[in-house]
Short mmCIF file of C-alpha atoms and ligand atoms in Angstrom, two decimals:
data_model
loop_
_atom_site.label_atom_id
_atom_site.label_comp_id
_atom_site.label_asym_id
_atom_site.label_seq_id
_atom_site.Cartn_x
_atom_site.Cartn_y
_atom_site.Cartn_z
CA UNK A 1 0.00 0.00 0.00
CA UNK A 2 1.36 3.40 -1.31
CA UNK A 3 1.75 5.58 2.01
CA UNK A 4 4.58 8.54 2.93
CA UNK A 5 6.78 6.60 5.62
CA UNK A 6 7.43 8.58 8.97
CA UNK A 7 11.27 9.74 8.51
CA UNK A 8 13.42 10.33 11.91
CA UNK A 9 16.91 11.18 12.22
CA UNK A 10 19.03 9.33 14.66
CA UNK A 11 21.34 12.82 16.12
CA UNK A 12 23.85 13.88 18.16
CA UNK A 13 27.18 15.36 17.45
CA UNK A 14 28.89 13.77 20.45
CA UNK A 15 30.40 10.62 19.63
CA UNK A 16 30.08 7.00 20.80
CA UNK A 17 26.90 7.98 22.61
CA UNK A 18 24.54 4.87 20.95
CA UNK A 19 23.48 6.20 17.83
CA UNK A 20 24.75 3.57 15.61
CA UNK A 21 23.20 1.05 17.78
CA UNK A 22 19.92 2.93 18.07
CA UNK A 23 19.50 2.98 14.38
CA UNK A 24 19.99 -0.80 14.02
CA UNK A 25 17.90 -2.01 16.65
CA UNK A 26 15.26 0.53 17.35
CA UNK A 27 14.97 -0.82 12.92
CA UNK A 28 14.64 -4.48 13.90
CA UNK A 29 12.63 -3.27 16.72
CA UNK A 30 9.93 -1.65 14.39
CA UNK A 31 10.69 -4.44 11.72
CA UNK A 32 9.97 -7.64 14.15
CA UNK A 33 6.64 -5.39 14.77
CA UNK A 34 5.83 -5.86 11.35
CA UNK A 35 6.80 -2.07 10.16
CA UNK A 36 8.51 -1.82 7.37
CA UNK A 37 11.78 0.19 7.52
CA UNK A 38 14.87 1.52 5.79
CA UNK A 39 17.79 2.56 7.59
CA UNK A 40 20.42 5.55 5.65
CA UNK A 41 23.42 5.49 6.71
CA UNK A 42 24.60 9.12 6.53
CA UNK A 43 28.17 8.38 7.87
CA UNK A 44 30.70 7.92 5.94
CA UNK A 45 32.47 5.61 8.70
CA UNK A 46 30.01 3.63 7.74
CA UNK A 47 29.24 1.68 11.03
CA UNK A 48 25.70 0.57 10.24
CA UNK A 49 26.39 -0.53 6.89
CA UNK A 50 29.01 -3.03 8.77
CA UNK A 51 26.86 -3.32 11.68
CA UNK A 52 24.22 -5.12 9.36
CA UNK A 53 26.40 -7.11 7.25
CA UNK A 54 26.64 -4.86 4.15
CA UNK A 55 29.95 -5.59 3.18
CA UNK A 56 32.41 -2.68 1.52
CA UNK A 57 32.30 -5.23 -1.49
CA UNK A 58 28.63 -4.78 -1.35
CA UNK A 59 28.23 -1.57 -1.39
CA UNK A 60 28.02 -0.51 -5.00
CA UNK A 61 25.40 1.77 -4.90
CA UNK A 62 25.60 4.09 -1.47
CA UNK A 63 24.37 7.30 0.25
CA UNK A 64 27.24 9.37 -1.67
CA UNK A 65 25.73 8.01 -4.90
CA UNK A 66 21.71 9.10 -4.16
CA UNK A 67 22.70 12.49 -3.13
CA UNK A 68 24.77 13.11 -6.08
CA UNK A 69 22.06 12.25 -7.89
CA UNK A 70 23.81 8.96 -9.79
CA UNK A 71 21.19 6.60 -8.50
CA UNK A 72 17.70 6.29 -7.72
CA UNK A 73 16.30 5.25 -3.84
CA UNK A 74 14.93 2.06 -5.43
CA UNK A 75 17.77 1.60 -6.74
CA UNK A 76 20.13 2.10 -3.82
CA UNK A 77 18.09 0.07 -1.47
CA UNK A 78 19.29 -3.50 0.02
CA UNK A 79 17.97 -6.04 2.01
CA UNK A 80 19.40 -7.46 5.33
CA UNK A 81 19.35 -10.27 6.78
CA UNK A 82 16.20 -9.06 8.56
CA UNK A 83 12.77 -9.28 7.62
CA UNK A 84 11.39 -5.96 6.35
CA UNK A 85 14.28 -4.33 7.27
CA UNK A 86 16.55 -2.24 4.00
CA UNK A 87 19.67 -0.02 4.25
CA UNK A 88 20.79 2.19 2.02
CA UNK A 89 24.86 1.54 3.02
CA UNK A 90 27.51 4.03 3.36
CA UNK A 91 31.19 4.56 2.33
CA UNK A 92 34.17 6.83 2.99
CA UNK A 93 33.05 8.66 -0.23
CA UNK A 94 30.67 10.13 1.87
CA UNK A 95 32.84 12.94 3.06
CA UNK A 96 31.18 16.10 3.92
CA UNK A 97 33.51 17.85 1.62
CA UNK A 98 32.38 17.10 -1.28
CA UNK A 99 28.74 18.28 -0.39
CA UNK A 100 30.82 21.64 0.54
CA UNK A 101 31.10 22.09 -3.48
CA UNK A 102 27.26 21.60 -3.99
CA UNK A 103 25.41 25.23 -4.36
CA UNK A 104 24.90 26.72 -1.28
CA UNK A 105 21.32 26.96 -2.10
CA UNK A 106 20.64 23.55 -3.08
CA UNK A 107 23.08 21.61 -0.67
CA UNK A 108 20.71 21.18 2.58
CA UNK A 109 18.39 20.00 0.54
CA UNK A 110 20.25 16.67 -1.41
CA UNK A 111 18.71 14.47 1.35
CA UNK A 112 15.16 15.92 1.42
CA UNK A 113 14.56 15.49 -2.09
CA UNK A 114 15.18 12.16 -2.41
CA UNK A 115 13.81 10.86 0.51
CA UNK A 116 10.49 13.31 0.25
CA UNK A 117 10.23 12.66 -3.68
CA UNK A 118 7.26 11.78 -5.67
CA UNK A 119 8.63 8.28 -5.81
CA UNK A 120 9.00 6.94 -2.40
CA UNK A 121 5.48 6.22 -1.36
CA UNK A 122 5.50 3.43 -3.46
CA UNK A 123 8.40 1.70 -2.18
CA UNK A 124 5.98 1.27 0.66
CA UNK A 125 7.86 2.03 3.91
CA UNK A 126 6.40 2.79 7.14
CA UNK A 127 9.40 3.81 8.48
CA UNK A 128 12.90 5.87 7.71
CA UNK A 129 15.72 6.15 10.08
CA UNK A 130 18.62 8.07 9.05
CA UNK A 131 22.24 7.09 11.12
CA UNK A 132 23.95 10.85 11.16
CA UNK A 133 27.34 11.28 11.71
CA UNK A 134 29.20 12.60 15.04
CA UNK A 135 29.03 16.66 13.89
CA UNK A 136 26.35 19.01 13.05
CA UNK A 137 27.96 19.44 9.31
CA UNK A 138 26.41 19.42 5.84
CA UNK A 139 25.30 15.78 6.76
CA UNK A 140 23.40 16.09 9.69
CA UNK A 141 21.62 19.39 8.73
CA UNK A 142 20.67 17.25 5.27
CA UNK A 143 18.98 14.60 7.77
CA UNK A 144 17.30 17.27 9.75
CA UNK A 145 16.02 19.15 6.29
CA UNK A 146 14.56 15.68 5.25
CA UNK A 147 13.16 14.48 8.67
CA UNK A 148 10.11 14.64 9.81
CA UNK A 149 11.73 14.05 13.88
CA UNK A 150 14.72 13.54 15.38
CA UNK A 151 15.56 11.24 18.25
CA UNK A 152 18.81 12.29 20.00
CA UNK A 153 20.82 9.23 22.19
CA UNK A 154 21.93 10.82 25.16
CA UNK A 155 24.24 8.43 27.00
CA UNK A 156 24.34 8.46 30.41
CA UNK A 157 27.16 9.82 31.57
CA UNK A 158 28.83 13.20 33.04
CA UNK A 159 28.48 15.91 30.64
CA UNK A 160 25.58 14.16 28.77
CA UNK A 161 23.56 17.50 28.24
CA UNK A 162 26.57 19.57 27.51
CA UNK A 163 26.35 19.74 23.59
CA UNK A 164 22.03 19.40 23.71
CA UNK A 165 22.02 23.14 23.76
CA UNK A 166 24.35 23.57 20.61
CA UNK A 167 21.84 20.74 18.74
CA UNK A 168 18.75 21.95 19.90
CA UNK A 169 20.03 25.48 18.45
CA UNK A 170 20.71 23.52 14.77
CA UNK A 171 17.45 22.26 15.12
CA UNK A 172 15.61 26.03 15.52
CA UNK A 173 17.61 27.08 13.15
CA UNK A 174 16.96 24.19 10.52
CA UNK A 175 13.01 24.97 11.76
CA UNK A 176 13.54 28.83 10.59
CA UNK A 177 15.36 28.18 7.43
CA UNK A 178 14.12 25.32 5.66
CA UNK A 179 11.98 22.55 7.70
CA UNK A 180 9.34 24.24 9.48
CA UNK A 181 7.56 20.84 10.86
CA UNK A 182 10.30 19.39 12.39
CA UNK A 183 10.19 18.08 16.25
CA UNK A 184 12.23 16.29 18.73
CA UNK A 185 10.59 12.89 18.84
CA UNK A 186 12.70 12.11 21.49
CA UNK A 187 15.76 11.92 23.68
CA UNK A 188 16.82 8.33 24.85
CA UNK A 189 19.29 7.33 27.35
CA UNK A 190 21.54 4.81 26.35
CA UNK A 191 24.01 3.27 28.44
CA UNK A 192 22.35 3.00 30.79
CA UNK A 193 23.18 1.72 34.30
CA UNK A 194 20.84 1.55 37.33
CA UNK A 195 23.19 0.62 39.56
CA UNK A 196 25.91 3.97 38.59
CA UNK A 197 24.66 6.95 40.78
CA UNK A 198 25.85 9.08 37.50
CA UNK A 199 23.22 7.41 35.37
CA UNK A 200 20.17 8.11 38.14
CA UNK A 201 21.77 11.88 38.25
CA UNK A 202 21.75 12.30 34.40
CA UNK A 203 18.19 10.73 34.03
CA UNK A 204 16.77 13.28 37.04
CA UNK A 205 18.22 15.79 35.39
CA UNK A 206 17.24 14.69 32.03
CA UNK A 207 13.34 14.55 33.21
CA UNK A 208 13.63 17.90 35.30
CA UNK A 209 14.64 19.95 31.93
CA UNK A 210 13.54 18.21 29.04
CA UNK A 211 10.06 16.81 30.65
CA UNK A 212 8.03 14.81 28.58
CA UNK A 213 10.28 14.92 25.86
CA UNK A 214 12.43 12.61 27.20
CA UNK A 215 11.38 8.27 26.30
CA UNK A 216 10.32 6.69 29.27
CA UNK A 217 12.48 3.76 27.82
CA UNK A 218 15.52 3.60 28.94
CA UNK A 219 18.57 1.93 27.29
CA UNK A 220 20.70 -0.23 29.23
CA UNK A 221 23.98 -1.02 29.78
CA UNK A 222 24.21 -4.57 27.78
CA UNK A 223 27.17 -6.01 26.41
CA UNK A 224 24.87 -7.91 23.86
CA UNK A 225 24.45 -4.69 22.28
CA UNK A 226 27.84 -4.27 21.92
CA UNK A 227 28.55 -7.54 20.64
CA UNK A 228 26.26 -8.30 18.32
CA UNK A 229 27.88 -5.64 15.46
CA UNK A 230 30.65 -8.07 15.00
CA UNK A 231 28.46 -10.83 14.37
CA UNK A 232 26.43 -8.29 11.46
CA UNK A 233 23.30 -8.75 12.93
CA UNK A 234 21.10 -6.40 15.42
CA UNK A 235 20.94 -7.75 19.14
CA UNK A 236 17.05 -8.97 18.59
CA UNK A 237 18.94 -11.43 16.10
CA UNK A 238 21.80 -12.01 17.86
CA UNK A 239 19.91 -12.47 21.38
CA UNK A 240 16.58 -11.85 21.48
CA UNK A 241 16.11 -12.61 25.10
CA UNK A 242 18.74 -9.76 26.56
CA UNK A 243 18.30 -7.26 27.95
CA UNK A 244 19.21 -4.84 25.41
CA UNK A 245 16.50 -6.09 22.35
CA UNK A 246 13.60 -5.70 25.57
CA UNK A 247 15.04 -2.29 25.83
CA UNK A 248 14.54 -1.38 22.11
CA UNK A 249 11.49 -3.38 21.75
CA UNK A 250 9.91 -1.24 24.07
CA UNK A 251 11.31 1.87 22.69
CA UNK A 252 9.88 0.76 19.07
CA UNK A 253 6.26 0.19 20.80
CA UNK A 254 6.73 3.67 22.60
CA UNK A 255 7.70 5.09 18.87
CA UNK A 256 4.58 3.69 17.48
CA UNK A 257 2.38 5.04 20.33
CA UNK A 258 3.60 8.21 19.67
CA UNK A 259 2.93 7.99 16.53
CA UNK A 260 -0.43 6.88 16.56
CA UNK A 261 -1.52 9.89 18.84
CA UNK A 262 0.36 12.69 16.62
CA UNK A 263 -1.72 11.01 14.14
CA UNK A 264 -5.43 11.90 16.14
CA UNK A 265 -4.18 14.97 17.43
N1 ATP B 301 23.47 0.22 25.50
C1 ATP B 301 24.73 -0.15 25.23
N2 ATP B 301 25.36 -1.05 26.01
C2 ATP B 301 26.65 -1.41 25.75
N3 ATP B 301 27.38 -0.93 24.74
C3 ATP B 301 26.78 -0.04 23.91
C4 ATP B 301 25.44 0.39 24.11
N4 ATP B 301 25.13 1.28 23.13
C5 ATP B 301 26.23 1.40 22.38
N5 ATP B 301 27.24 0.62 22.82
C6 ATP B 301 28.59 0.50 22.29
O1 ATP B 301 29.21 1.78 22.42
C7 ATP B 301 29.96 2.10 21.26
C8 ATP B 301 29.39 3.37 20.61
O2 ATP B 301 28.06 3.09 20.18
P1 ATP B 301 27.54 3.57 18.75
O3 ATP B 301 28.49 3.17 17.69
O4 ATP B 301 26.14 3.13 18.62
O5 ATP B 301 27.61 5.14 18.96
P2 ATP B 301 27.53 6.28 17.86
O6 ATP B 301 26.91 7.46 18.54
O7 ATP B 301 26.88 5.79 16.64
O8 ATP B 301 29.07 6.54 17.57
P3 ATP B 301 29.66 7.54 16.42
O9 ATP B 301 29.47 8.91 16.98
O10 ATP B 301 31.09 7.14 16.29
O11 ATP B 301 28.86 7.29 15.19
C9 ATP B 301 29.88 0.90 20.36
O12 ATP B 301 31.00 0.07 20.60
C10 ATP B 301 28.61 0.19 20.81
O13 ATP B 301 28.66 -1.21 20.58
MG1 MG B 302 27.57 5.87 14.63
#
């Protein structure tokens, strides 16, 4: 069925904070939910791509090559080894350099077009998630032009909200200039451990100034999730019953909630 899929970008210019992982499992999340969903990977380090088993030999057509216009989404699109779940995979070619050269008027907008073009209703996805890159450059403020919502990983750790204020001013300013609708869908804490006074501190605080906009899922600790990357699969795959696919099954359902009341509002 023909339908414009809900497009979120996965943000937050600190790095190592759960991004990556987000991406790929909040995807199988949403996919083993029976949503259909297509990751971009929008760094060129290209973690996703590896994360799902794309290998470099397999990545022929990538990000670089839709926003320079060379191919089409369809054509771009592959399969994992997950039901209903696509990537569009990533290489070092996709330096933010080279989008530098693209004019000025035009370059914010590479992502946008393709993702928000005529043609991508029928490819029939409920869901896009776009991996960003640690940085607010060319890349990220592409993502944020083409999103409809952003989820920013916060990891849970000292210094967590320092850098929120620097995105959340990219994001008004994206707002003013050239994507009106776009919201925070959410912030999630990742890495997160109950038992570390530091995490409790950076959730209170988290909940005292953000408020509602913060998930009530919380992402643990769970050295699952940091295995199962080197095994090319997402952690619902690679062990279903730990601690970290619960996590981002229930941040999926609390996605799709969400969703479903924007939808009546
Ligand atoms: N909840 C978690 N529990 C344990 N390890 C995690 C968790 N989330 C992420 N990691 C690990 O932390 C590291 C950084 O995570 P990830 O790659 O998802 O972050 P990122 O924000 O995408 O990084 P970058 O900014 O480099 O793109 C990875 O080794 C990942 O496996
Ligand atoms: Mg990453």
């Amino acid at each position: 069925m023909a339908h414009d899929p809900k497009i979120i970008a996965i943000a937050n210019q600190k790095g190592g904070v759960g991004k990556t992982t987000t991406t790929i499992n909040l995807g199988a999340a949403l996919a083993e939910k029976k949503k259909r969903v297509l990751l971009i990977d929008l760094d060129p380090q290209g973690n996703a791509s590896t994360g799902l088993g794309v290998d470099h030999d397999m990545r022929d057509a990538t990000t670089y090559d839709l926003l320079a216009g060379d191919v089409t989404l369809a054509e771009a699109i592959q399969k994992t080894t997950v039901d209903r779940l696509s990537i569009v995979p990533a290489t070092t070619d996709l330096s933010s350099a080279d989008l530098e050269l693209v004019d000025n008027t035009k370059r914010s907008f590479l992502l946008r077009d393709v993702l928000r073009g005529a043609d991508t209703a029928a490819l029939g996805f409920d869901y896009i998630l776009i991996d960003c890159p640690p940085s607010l450059n060319i890349l990220t403020v592409n993502a944020m032009v083409a999103a409809h919502s952003i989820i920013v990983p916060l990891q849970s750790e000292f210094f967590a909200l320092e850098g929120l204020s620097q995105l959340i001013l990219t994001v008004r300013d994206v707002r003013q200039t050239a994507n009106p609708d776009l919201r925070i869908e959410g912030i999630a804490l990742t890495m997160y451990d109950s038992r570390n006074n530091l995490s409790l501190q950076v959730e209170d605080d988290a909940r005292e100034n953000m408020g509602e906009m913060v998930f009530k899922t919380v992402i643990p600790r769970n050295v699952r999730l940091s295995e199962a990357p080197s095994f090319a699969v997402p952690v619902l795959t690679y062990d279903s019953g730990s601690k970290g696919s619960a996590a981002y099954r229930a941040l999926a359902s609390e996605l799709i909630e969400k969703t479903k009341k924007k939808k009546a509002a």
